[in-house]
């Protein structure tokens, strides 16, 4: 059994658990800490450090899913975190502040890796897309099981703005949309994604995937959309798997 601490960094919460990466399972209860206000680099890494301490994981390998485009260890975007992240070598920063060897990938790509390896995306031919609905919308795009990294489908232009500002879970809450209005708007966005990529399957992740039956019934019928099977744990499991795959 290979054990890695998986950390799923979100704009609202930073979650972690020790993962058996061979089985694709968390072997400890997941711990969630609040993301520090402002989402600044040092503060966020301090929260990761707190998770490392909680797990007695000093000096040991960690895999991190982070809510930004990550290219060659650098943070390239900052939609829901502080702008000072942009251009920072996050792998170096985490190593310097915590001492832990680490690998960092986009958070939705991490969740997608877990779903395509152990969840409903397993052995699915053609294109499979995972969309995570949270503060933003993250995406992981696979073709015949191969990930195309950093796709950012949450930033597709939709109804005059970025899709994540219209149909993420936080948009639903701030616009006080009822399930029907939300389901219809989200369905329209999913239909657009479906038209562009002709996926075999679209998986919906994020905490709101648990409430799928409230809004999924308003999606256009021709869409093949289901809630992701690993729900909110996919991000932690996939982050740990990324360490295995990329370190
Ligand atoms: C970011 C993505 C991220 C998604 C989910 C978006 O705002 O641009 O990189 O995957 O939020 O956290």
Coordinates of N, CA and C and ligand atoms in Angstrom, one line a residue:
X1 N 0.8 -1.2 0.0 CA 0.0 0.0 0.0 C 0.9 1.3 0.0
X2 N 0.6 2.2 -1.0 CA 1.3 3.4 -1.0 C 0.5 4.5 -0.3
X3 N 1.1 5.2 0.7 CA 0.3 6.2 1.4 C 0.8 7.6 1.1
X4 N -0.1 8.5 0.7 CA 0.3 9.9 0.4 C -0.8 10.7 1.1
X5 N -0.4 11.9 1.6 CA -1.4 12.9 2.1 C -1.9 13.7 0.9
X6 N -3.2 13.6 0.7 CA -3.8 14.3 -0.4 C -4.4 15.6 0.2
X7 N -4.2 16.7 -0.5 CA -4.7 18.0 0.0 C -5.5 18.7 -1.1
X8 N -6.7 18.9 -0.9 CA -7.6 19.6 -1.9 C -7.8 21.0 -1.5
X9 N -7.2 21.9 -2.2 CA -7.3 23.3 -1.8 C -8.4 24.0 -2.6
X10 N -9.3 24.6 -1.9 CA -10.4 25.3 -2.5 C -10.5 26.7 -2.1
X11 N -11.3 27.5 -2.7 CA -11.4 28.9 -2.3 C -12.1 29.1 -0.9
X12 N -12.8 28.0 -0.5 CA -13.5 28.1 0.8 C -12.9 27.2 1.8
X13 N -12.5 26.0 1.4 CA -12.0 25.1 2.4 C -10.7 24.4 1.9
X14 N -9.9 24.0 2.8 CA -8.7 23.2 2.4 C -8.8 21.9 3.2
X15 N -8.9 20.8 2.4 CA -9.3 19.5 2.9 C -8.2 18.5 2.7
X16 N -8.0 17.6 3.7 CA -6.9 16.6 3.5 C -7.3 15.3 4.2
X17 N -6.6 14.2 3.7 CA -6.7 12.9 4.3 C -5.6 12.1 3.7
X18 N -5.2 11.0 4.5 CA -4.2 10.1 4.0 C -4.9 9.1 3.0
X19 N -4.2 8.9 1.9 CA -4.9 8.2 0.8 C -4.0 6.9 0.5
X20 N -4.7 5.8 0.4 CA -4.0 4.6 -0.2 C -4.2 4.8 -1.7
X21 N -3.1 5.1 -2.4 CA -3.2 5.5 -3.8 C -3.4 4.2 -4.7
X22 N -3.0 3.1 -4.2 CA -3.2 1.9 -5.0 C -4.7 1.5 -5.0
X23 N -5.4 1.7 -3.9 CA -6.8 1.3 -3.9 C -7.7 2.5 -4.2
X24 N -7.1 3.7 -4.2 CA -7.9 4.9 -4.5 C -8.9 5.2 -3.4
X25 N -8.4 5.0 -2.1 CA -9.3 5.2 -1.0 C -8.6 6.0 0.1
X26 N -9.4 6.9 0.8 CA -8.9 7.6 1.9 C -8.9 6.6 3.1
X27 N -7.8 6.6 3.8 CA -7.7 5.7 5.0 C -7.8 6.5 6.3
X28 N -8.0 7.8 6.2 CA -8.3 8.5 7.4 C -9.5 9.4 7.1
X29 N -10.2 9.8 8.2 CA -11.3 10.7 8.0 C -10.8 12.0 7.4
X30 N -11.6 12.6 6.5 CA -11.1 13.9 5.9 C -11.2 15.0 6.9
X31 N -10.2 15.9 6.9 CA -10.2 17.1 7.8 C -10.3 18.3 6.9
X32 N -11.2 19.2 7.3 CA -11.4 20.4 6.5 C -11.1 21.6 7.3
X33 N -10.3 22.5 6.9 CA -10.0 23.8 7.5 C -10.4 24.9 6.6
X34 N -10.8 26.0 7.2 CA -11.3 27.1 6.4 C -10.1 27.7 5.6
X35 N -10.3 28.1 4.3 CA -9.3 28.8 3.6 C -9.2 30.2 4.1
X36 N -7.9 30.6 4.5 CA -7.8 32.0 5.1 C -8.4 33.1 4.1
X37 N -9.0 34.0 4.7 CA -9.6 35.2 4.0 C -8.5 35.8 3.1
X38 N -8.9 36.1 1.9 CA -8.0 36.8 1.0 C -7.2 35.8 0.1
X39 N -7.0 34.6 0.6 CA -6.3 33.6 -0.2 C -4.9 33.9 -0.6
X40 N -4.1 34.4 0.4 CA -2.7 34.8 0.1 C -1.8 33.6 0.3
X41 N -0.7 33.6 -0.5 CA 0.2 32.5 -0.5 C 0.6 32.0 0.9
X42 N 1.2 32.8 1.7 CA 1.7 32.4 3.0 C 0.6 31.8 3.9
X43 N -0.5 32.5 3.9 CA -1.6 32.1 4.8 C -2.1 30.7 4.3
X44 N -2.3 30.6 3.0 CA -2.8 29.3 2.5 C -1.8 28.1 2.8
X45 N -0.6 28.4 2.7 CA 0.4 27.3 2.9 C 0.5 27.0 4.4
X46 N 0.2 28.0 5.3 CA 0.1 27.8 6.7 C -1.0 26.8 7.0
X47 N -2.1 27.0 6.3 CA -3.2 26.0 6.5 C -2.9 24.6 6.0
X48 N -2.2 24.5 4.9 CA -1.7 23.2 4.5 C -0.8 22.6 5.6
X49 N 0.1 23.5 6.1 CA 1.0 23.0 7.2 C 0.2 22.5 8.4
X50 N -0.9 23.2 8.7 CA -1.7 22.7 9.8 C -2.3 21.3 9.5
X51 N -2.7 21.1 8.3 CA -3.2 19.7 7.9 C -2.1 18.7 8.0
X52 N -0.9 19.1 7.6 CA 0.3 18.2 7.7 C 0.5 17.8 9.1
X53 N 0.5 18.8 10.0 CA 0.7 18.5 11.5 C -0.4 17.6 12.0
X54 N -1.7 17.9 11.7 CA -2.8 17.0 12.1 C -2.6 15.6 11.8
X55 N -1.9 15.4 10.6 CA -1.7 14.0 10.2 C -0.4 13.4 10.6
X56 N 0.4 14.1 11.4 CA 1.8 13.7 11.7 C 2.6 13.4 10.4
X57 N 2.5 14.3 9.5 CA 3.0 14.0 8.1 C 4.2 14.8 7.8
X58 N 4.9 15.3 8.8 CA 6.1 16.2 8.5 C 7.1 15.4 7.7
X59 N 7.6 16.1 6.6 CA 8.7 15.5 5.8 C 8.2 14.5 4.8
X60 N 7.0 14.1 4.9 CA 6.5 13.0 4.0 C 5.8 13.6 2.7
X61 N 5.6 12.7 1.7 CA 5.1 13.2 0.5 C 3.6 13.7 0.5
X62 N 3.4 14.8 -0.2 CA 2.0 15.3 -0.3 C 1.7 15.6 -1.7
X63 N 0.4 15.3 -2.1 CA -0.1 15.7 -3.4 C -1.1 16.8 -3.2
X64 N -1.1 17.9 -4.0 CA -1.9 19.0 -3.7 C -2.7 19.3 -5.0
X65 N -4.1 19.5 -4.9 CA -4.9 20.0 -6.0 C -5.2 21.4 -5.7
X66 N -4.9 22.3 -6.6 CA -4.9 23.7 -6.4 C -5.9 24.4 -7.4
X67 N -6.7 25.4 -6.9 CA -7.7 26.0 -7.8 C -7.1 27.0 -8.8
X68 N -6.2 26.6 -9.7 CA -5.6 27.5 -10.7 C -5.0 26.7 -11.8
X69 N -4.7 27.4 -12.9 CA -3.8 26.7 -13.9 C -2.4 26.5 -13.4
X70 N -1.9 25.3 -13.4 CA -0.5 25.1 -13.0 C 0.3 24.6 -14.1
X71 N 1.3 25.4 -14.5 CA 2.2 25.0 -15.6 C 3.6 25.0 -15.0
X72 N 4.3 23.8 -15.2 CA 5.7 23.6 -14.7 C 5.8 24.2 -13.3
X73 N 4.9 23.8 -12.4 CA 5.0 24.1 -11.0 C 4.6 25.6 -10.7
X74 N 4.3 26.3 -11.7 CA 3.9 27.7 -11.5 C 2.4 28.0 -11.5
X75 N 1.9 28.8 -10.6 CA 0.5 29.2 -10.6 C 0.4 30.3 -11.7
X76 N -0.5 30.0 -12.7 CA -0.7 31.0 -13.8 C -1.9 31.8 -13.7
X77 N -2.9 31.4 -12.9 CA -4.2 32.2 -12.8 C -4.6 32.3 -11.4
X78 N -5.5 33.3 -11.1 CA -6.0 33.4 -9.7 C -7.4 34.0 -9.7
X79 N -8.3 33.1 -10.1 CA -9.7 33.6 -10.2 C -10.4 33.8 -8.8
X80 N -10.1 32.8 -7.9 CA -10.8 32.9 -6.6 C -9.8 32.9 -5.4
X81 N -8.5 33.2 -5.7 CA -7.5 33.3 -4.7 C -6.7 34.7 -5.0
X82 N -5.8 35.0 -4.1 CA -5.1 36.3 -4.2 C -4.2 36.4 -5.5
X83 N -4.2 37.5 -6.1 CA -3.4 37.7 -7.4 C -1.9 37.5 -7.2
X84 N -1.4 37.7 -5.9 CA 0.0 37.5 -5.7 C 0.5 36.1 -5.9
X85 N -0.5 35.2 -6.1 CA -0.1 33.8 -6.4 C 0.5 33.7 -7.8
X86 N 0.1 34.6 -8.7 CA 0.4 34.5 -10.1 C 2.0 34.5 -10.3
X87 N 2.5 33.5 -11.0 CA 3.9 33.5 -11.3 C 4.7 32.7 -10.2
X88 N 4.1 32.4 -9.1 CA 4.8 31.8 -8.0 C 5.1 30.3 -8.3
X89 N 6.3 29.8 -8.0 CA 6.5 28.4 -8.1 C 6.0 27.8 -6.8
X90 N 4.8 27.2 -6.9 CA 4.1 26.8 -5.7 C 4.8 25.5 -5.1
X91 N 5.4 24.7 -5.9 CA 6.0 23.5 -5.4 C 7.2 23.9 -4.5
X92 N 8.0 24.9 -5.0 CA 9.1 25.4 -4.2 C 8.6 26.0 -2.9
X93 N 7.6 26.8 -3.0 CA 7.1 27.5 -1.8 C 6.6 26.6 -0.7
X94 N 5.9 25.5 -1.1 CA 5.4 24.6 -0.2 C 6.6 23.8 0.5
X95 N 7.5 23.5 -0.4 CA 8.7 22.8 0.1 C 9.5 23.6 1.1
X96 N 9.6 24.9 0.8 CA 10.4 25.8 1.7 C 9.6 26.0 3.0
X97 N 8.3 26.2 2.9 CA 7.6 26.5 4.2 C 7.2 25.3 5.0
X98 N 7.0 24.2 4.4 CA 6.6 23.0 5.2 C 7.7 21.9 5.3
X99 N 8.6 21.9 4.3 CA 9.6 20.9 4.2 C 9.1 19.6 3.6
X100 N 7.9 19.6 3.2 CA 7.4 18.3 2.6 C 7.6 18.3 1.0
X101 N 8.1 17.1 0.6 CA 8.2 16.9 -0.9 C 6.8 16.9 -1.4
X102 N 6.5 17.6 -2.6 CA 5.1 17.7 -3.0 C 5.0 17.8 -4.5
X103 N 3.8 17.5 -5.0 CA 3.4 17.7 -6.4 C 2.1 18.5 -6.4
X104 N 2.0 19.5 -7.3 CA 0.8 20.3 -7.3 C 0.2 20.2 -8.7
X105 N -1.1 20.0 -8.8 CA -1.8 20.0 -10.0 C -3.1 20.8 -9.9
X106 N -3.8 21.1 -11.0 CA -5.1 21.8 -10.9 C -6.1 20.9 -10.1
X107 N -6.9 21.6 -9.3 CA -7.8 20.8 -8.4 C -8.8 19.9 -9.2
X108 N -9.3 20.4 -10.3 CA -10.3 19.7 -11.0 C -9.6 18.5 -11.8
X109 N -8.4 18.8 -12.3 CA -7.7 17.7 -12.9 C -7.4 16.6 -11.9
X110 N -7.1 16.9 -10.7 CA -6.9 15.9 -9.6 C -8.2 15.1 -9.4
X111 N -9.3 15.8 -9.3 CA -10.6 15.1 -9.0 C -10.9 14.2 -10.2
X112 N -10.6 14.7 -11.4 CA -10.8 13.9 -12.7 C -10.0 12.6 -12.7
X113 N -8.7 12.7 -12.3 CA -7.9 11.6 -12.3 C -8.4 10.5 -11.4
X114 N -9.0 10.9 -10.2 CA -9.6 9.9 -9.3 C -10.8 9.3 -10.0
X115 N -11.7 10.1 -10.6 CA -12.9 9.6 -11.2 C -12.6 8.7 -12.4
X116 N -11.6 9.0 -13.2 CA -11.3 8.2 -14.4 C -10.6 6.9 -14.0
X117 N -9.9 6.9 -12.9 CA -9.2 5.7 -12.5 C -10.1 4.8 -11.7
X118 N -10.8 5.4 -10.7 CA -11.6 4.5 -9.8 C -13.1 4.7 -9.8
X119 N -13.5 5.8 -10.5 CA -15.0 6.1 -10.4 C -15.7 5.8 -11.7
X120 N -16.7 6.6 -11.9 CA -17.6 6.4 -13.0 C -17.0 6.6 -14.4
X121 N -15.9 7.3 -14.4 CA -15.2 7.5 -15.7 C -14.3 6.3 -16.2
X122 N -14.2 5.3 -15.3 CA -13.3 4.2 -15.5 C -13.7 3.5 -16.8
X123 N -12.7 3.2 -17.7 CA -12.9 2.5 -18.9 C -13.9 3.0 -19.9
X124 N -14.2 4.3 -19.7 CA -15.2 4.9 -20.7 C -14.4 5.4 -21.9
X125 N -14.9 4.9 -23.1 CA -14.2 5.4 -24.3 C -14.6 6.8 -24.6
X126 N -13.8 7.4 -25.6 CA -14.2 8.7 -26.0 C -13.9 9.8 -25.0
X127 N -14.6 10.9 -25.1 CA -14.4 12.0 -24.2 C -15.2 12.0 -22.9
X128 N -14.5 12.1 -21.8 CA -15.2 12.2 -20.5 C -14.9 13.6 -19.9
X129 N -15.9 14.3 -19.4 CA -15.6 15.6 -18.8 C -16.1 15.6 -17.4
X130 N -15.2 16.0 -16.4 CA -15.7 16.2 -15.0 C -15.8 17.7 -14.8
X131 N -16.9 18.2 -14.3 CA -17.0 19.6 -14.0 C -17.2 19.6 -12.5
X132 N -16.4 20.4 -11.7 CA -16.7 20.6 -10.3 C -17.4 21.9 -10.1
X133 N -18.5 21.8 -9.3 CA -19.3 23.0 -9.1 C -19.1 23.5 -7.6
X134 N -18.3 24.5 -7.4 CA -18.1 25.0 -6.1 C -18.1 26.5 -6.1
X135 N -17.0 27.1 -5.6 CA -16.9 28.6 -5.6 C -16.7 29.0 -7.1
X136 N -15.9 28.2 -7.8 CA -15.8 28.4 -9.3 C -16.3 27.1 -10.0
X137 N -16.0 27.0 -11.2 CA -16.3 25.7 -11.9 C -14.9 25.2 -12.5
X138 N -14.6 24.0 -12.0 CA -13.3 23.4 -12.5 C -13.7 22.4 -13.6
X139 N -12.7 22.1 -14.4 CA -13.0 21.0 -15.4 C -11.8 20.1 -15.6
X140 N -12.1 18.8 -15.9 CA -11.0 17.9 -16.3 C -11.6 17.2 -17.6
X141 N -10.8 17.2 -18.6 CA -11.2 16.7 -19.9 C -10.3 15.5 -20.3
X142 N -10.9 14.4 -20.5 CA -10.2 13.1 -20.8 C -10.6 12.6 -22.2
X143 N -9.6 12.1 -23.0 CA -10.0 11.4 -24.2 C -9.4 10.1 -24.1
X144 N -10.2 9.0 -24.2 CA -9.8 7.6 -24.0 C -8.9 7.5 -22.8
X145 N -9.2 8.1 -21.7 CA -8.5 8.0 -20.4 C -7.3 8.9 -20.3
X146 N -7.0 9.7 -21.3 CA -5.8 10.6 -21.2 C -6.3 12.0 -20.9
X147 N -5.7 12.6 -19.9 CA -6.1 13.9 -19.4 C -5.5 15.0 -20.3
X148 N -6.3 16.0 -20.7 CA -5.7 17.2 -21.3 C -5.8 18.3 -20.1
X149 N -4.6 18.6 -19.6 CA -4.5 19.4 -18.4 C -5.0 20.9 -18.6
X150 N -5.5 21.4 -17.4 CA -5.8 22.9 -17.3 C -6.8 23.4 -18.4
X151 N -7.9 22.7 -18.5 CA -8.8 23.1 -19.6 C -9.7 24.3 -19.2
X152 N -10.0 24.6 -18.0 CA -10.7 25.8 -17.6 C -12.0 26.0 -18.3
X153 N -12.9 25.0 -18.4 CA -14.2 25.2 -19.0 C -15.1 26.0 -18.2
X154 N -14.8 26.3 -17.0 CA -15.6 27.1 -16.1 C -15.5 28.6 -16.6
X155 N -14.5 28.9 -17.4 CA -14.3 30.2 -17.9 C -14.8 30.4 -19.3
X156 N -15.5 29.4 -19.9 CA -16.2 29.6 -21.2 C -17.1 30.8 -21.0
X157 N -17.2 31.6 -22.1 CA -18.2 32.8 -22.0 C -19.6 32.2 -22.1
X158 N -20.4 32.7 -21.2 CA -21.8 32.2 -21.1 C -22.7 33.3 -20.6
X159 N -23.7 33.6 -21.3 CA -24.6 34.7 -20.9 C -23.9 35.9 -20.5
X160 N -22.9 36.3 -21.3 CA -22.3 37.6 -21.1 C -21.2 37.6 -20.0
X161 N -20.7 36.5 -19.5 CA -19.7 36.5 -18.5 C -19.0 35.1 -18.5
X162 N -18.1 34.9 -17.5 CA -17.6 33.6 -17.3 C -18.6 32.7 -16.8
X163 N -18.7 31.4 -17.3 CA -19.8 30.5 -16.9 C -19.8 30.3 -15.3
X164 N -18.6 30.3 -14.7 CA -18.5 30.1 -13.3 C -19.2 31.2 -12.5
X165 N -19.3 32.4 -13.1 CA -20.0 33.5 -12.4 C -21.5 33.4 -12.5
X166 N -21.9 32.5 -13.4 CA -23.4 32.3 -13.7 C -24.0 31.1 -13.1
X167 N -23.2 30.0 -13.1 CA -23.8 28.7 -12.7 C -23.0 27.8 -11.8
X168 N -22.0 28.4 -11.1 CA -21.3 27.7 -10.1 C -22.2 27.5 -8.9
X169 N -21.8 26.8 -7.9 CA -22.7 26.7 -6.7 C -22.7 28.0 -6.0
X170 N -21.6 28.8 -5.9 CA -21.6 30.0 -5.2 C -22.5 31.1 -6.0
X171 N -22.6 31.0 -7.3 CA -23.5 31.8 -8.1 C -24.9 31.5 -7.8
X172 N -25.2 30.2 -7.6 CA -26.6 29.8 -7.2 C -27.0 30.4 -5.9
X173 N -26.0 30.4 -5.0 CA -26.3 30.9 -3.6 C -26.5 32.4 -3.7
X174 N -25.5 33.1 -4.3 CA -25.5 34.6 -4.3 C -26.7 35.1 -5.1
X175 N -27.1 34.4 -6.1 CA -28.3 34.9 -6.9 C -29.6 34.4 -6.4
X176 N -29.5 33.6 -5.3 CA -30.7 33.0 -4.6 C -31.6 32.3 -5.6
X177 N -31.0 31.5 -6.5 CA -31.7 30.7 -7.5 C -32.4 29.5 -6.9
X178 N -33.7 29.3 -7.2 CA -34.3 28.1 -6.7 C -33.8 26.9 -7.6
X179 N -34.1 25.7 -7.3 CA -33.5 24.5 -8.0 C -33.9 24.5 -9.4
X180 N -35.1 24.9 -9.7 CA -35.6 24.9 -11.1 C -34.8 25.9 -12.0
X181 N -34.7 27.1 -11.5 CA -33.9 28.1 -12.3 C -32.5 27.7 -12.4
X182 N -31.9 27.2 -11.3 CA -30.5 26.8 -11.4 C -30.3 25.6 -12.3
X183 N -31.2 24.6 -12.2 CA -31.1 23.5 -13.1 C -31.2 23.8 -14.6
X184 N -32.1 24.8 -14.9 CA -32.3 25.2 -16.3 C -31.0 25.9 -16.8
X185 N -30.5 26.9 -16.0 CA -29.3 27.6 -16.4 C -28.1 26.7 -16.5
X186 N -27.9 25.8 -15.5 CA -26.8 24.9 -15.6 C -26.9 24.0 -16.8
X187 N -28.2 23.5 -17.0 CA -28.4 22.7 -18.2 C -28.0 23.3 -19.5
X188 N -28.3 24.6 -19.6 CA -27.9 25.3 -20.8 C -26.4 25.4 -21.0
X189 N -25.7 25.6 -19.9 CA -24.3 25.6 -20.0 C -23.7 24.2 -20.3
X190 N -24.3 23.2 -19.7 CA -23.8 21.8 -20.0 C -24.1 21.5 -21.5
X191 N -25.2 22.0 -22.0 CA -25.6 21.7 -23.4 C -24.5 22.3 -24.3
X192 N -24.1 23.5 -23.9 CA -23.0 24.2 -24.7 C -21.7 23.4 -24.7
X193 N -21.3 22.9 -23.5 CA -20.1 22.1 -23.3 C -20.3 20.8 -24.2
X194 N -21.5 20.3 -24.1 CA -21.8 19.0 -24.8 C -21.7 19.2 -26.3
X195 N -22.1 20.4 -26.8 CA -22.1 20.7 -28.2 C -20.6 20.8 -28.7
X196 N -19.8 21.5 -27.8 CA -18.4 21.7 -28.2 C -17.6 20.4 -28.2
X197 N -17.8 19.5 -27.3 CA -16.9 18.4 -27.1 C -17.5 17.0 -27.4
X198 N -18.8 16.9 -27.6 CA -19.5 15.6 -27.8 C -19.0 14.5 -26.8
X199 N -19.0 14.8 -25.6 CA -18.5 13.8 -24.6 C -19.4 12.6 -24.5
X200 N -18.8 11.4 -24.2 CA -19.6 10.2 -23.9 C -20.4 10.4 -22.6
X201 N -19.7 11.1 -21.7 CA -20.2 11.3 -20.3 C -19.8 12.6 -19.7
X202 N -20.7 13.3 -19.0 CA -20.3 14.4 -18.2 C -20.5 14.1 -16.7
X203 N -19.5 14.2 -15.9 CA -19.7 14.0 -14.5 C -19.7 15.3 -13.7
X204 N -20.6 15.4 -12.7 CA -20.6 16.6 -11.9 C -20.1 16.3 -10.5
X205 N -19.0 17.1 -10.1 CA -18.5 16.9 -8.8 C -18.7 18.2 -8.0
X206 N -18.1 18.2 -6.8 CA -18.3 19.3 -5.8 C -19.4 18.9 -4.9
X207 N -19.5 19.6 -3.8 CA -20.4 19.3 -2.7 C -21.9 19.2 -3.3
X208 N -22.2 20.0 -4.2 CA -23.6 20.1 -4.7 C -24.0 18.9 -5.5
X209 N -23.0 18.1 -5.9 CA -23.3 16.8 -6.7 C -24.2 15.9 -5.8
X210 N -24.1 16.0 -4.5 CA -25.0 15.2 -3.6 C -26.5 15.6 -3.8
X211 N -26.7 16.8 -4.3 CA -28.1 17.3 -4.4 C -28.6 17.2 -5.8
X212 N -27.9 16.3 -6.6 CA -28.2 16.2 -8.1 C -29.7 16.1 -8.4
X213 N -30.4 15.3 -7.6 CA -31.8 15.1 -8.0 C -32.7 16.3 -7.9
X214 N -32.2 17.3 -7.2 CA -33.0 18.6 -7.1 C -32.9 19.4 -8.4
X215 N -31.8 19.3 -9.1 CA -31.7 20.2 -10.3 C -31.4 19.4 -11.6
X216 N -30.9 18.2 -11.5 CA -30.6 17.4 -12.7 C -31.8 17.1 -13.6
X217 N -33.0 17.1 -13.0 CA -34.2 16.8 -13.8 C -34.6 18.0 -14.7
X218 N -33.9 19.1 -14.6 CA -34.2 20.2 -15.5 C -33.2 20.3 -16.6
X219 N -32.3 19.4 -16.7 CA -31.3 19.4 -17.8 C -32.0 18.9 -19.1
X220 N -31.5 19.4 -20.3 CA -32.1 18.8 -21.5 C -31.9 17.3 -21.5
X221 N -32.9 16.6 -22.1 CA -32.9 15.1 -22.0 C -31.8 14.4 -22.7
X222 N -31.3 15.1 -23.8 CA -30.2 14.4 -24.6 C -28.9 14.4 -23.9
X223 N -28.7 15.1 -22.8 CA -27.4 15.1 -22.1 C -27.2 13.9 -21.3
X224 N -25.9 13.4 -21.3 CA -25.6 12.3 -20.5 C -24.8 12.8 -19.3
X225 N -25.5 13.3 -18.3 CA -24.8 13.9 -17.1 C -25.2 13.1 -15.9
X226 N -24.2 12.8 -15.1 CA -24.5 12.1 -13.8 C -23.6 12.7 -12.7
X227 N -24.0 12.6 -11.4 CA -23.1 13.0 -10.4 C -21.9 12.1 -10.3
X228 N -20.7 12.7 -10.0 CA -19.5 11.9 -9.9 C -19.6 11.0 -8.7
X229 N -19.1 9.8 -8.8 CA -19.3 8.8 -7.8 C -18.5 9.0 -6.5
X230 N -17.4 9.7 -6.6 CA -16.6 9.9 -5.4 C -16.9 11.2 -4.8
X231 N -17.8 12.0 -5.4 CA -18.2 13.3 -4.9 C -17.1 14.1 -4.4
X232 N -17.2 14.6 -3.2 CA -16.2 15.6 -2.8 C -14.9 15.0 -2.3
X233 N -14.7 13.7 -2.3 CA -13.5 13.1 -1.9 C -12.5 12.9 -3.1
X234 N -13.0 13.1 -4.3 CA -12.2 12.8 -5.5 C -11.0 13.7 -5.5
X235 N -11.2 15.0 -5.1 CA -10.1 16.0 -5.2 C -8.9 15.6 -4.3
X236 N -9.2 15.0 -3.1 CA -8.2 14.6 -2.2 C -7.5 13.3 -2.7
X237 N -8.3 12.4 -3.2 CA -7.7 11.1 -3.7 C -6.9 11.4 -4.9
X238 N -7.4 12.2 -5.8 CA -6.7 12.5 -7.1 C -5.4 13.3 -6.8
X239 N -5.4 14.2 -5.8 CA -4.2 15.0 -5.5 C -3.1 14.0 -5.0
X240 N -3.5 13.0 -4.2 CA -2.5 12.1 -3.7 C -2.0 11.2 -4.9
X241 N -2.9 10.8 -5.8 CA -2.5 10.0 -6.9 C -1.5 10.8 -7.8
X242 N -1.7 12.1 -7.9 CA -0.8 12.9 -8.7 C 0.6 12.9 -8.2
X243 N 0.8 12.8 -6.9 CA 2.1 12.7 -6.4 C 2.8 11.4 -6.9
X244 N 2.0 10.3 -6.8 CA 2.5 9.0 -7.3 C 2.9 9.1 -8.8
X245 N 2.0 9.8 -9.6 CA 2.2 9.8 -11.0 C 3.3 10.7 -11.5
X246 N 3.5 11.8 -10.7 CA 4.3 12.9 -11.3 C 5.6 13.1 -10.5
X247 N 5.8 12.5 -9.3 CA 7.0 12.9 -8.5 C 8.2 12.1 -9.1
Ligands
LIG1 C1 -10.2 28.2 -11.5 C2 -9.9 26.7 -11.9 C3 -10.3 25.8 -10.8 C4 -11.8 26.0 -10.5 C5 -12.3 25.1 -9.4 C6 -11.7 28.3 -11.2 O1 -12.0 29.5 -10.8 O2 -9.9 29.0 -12.6 O3 -8.5 26.6 -12.1 O4 -10.1 24.5 -11.2 O5 -12.0 27.4 -10.2 O6 -11.6 25.4 -8.2

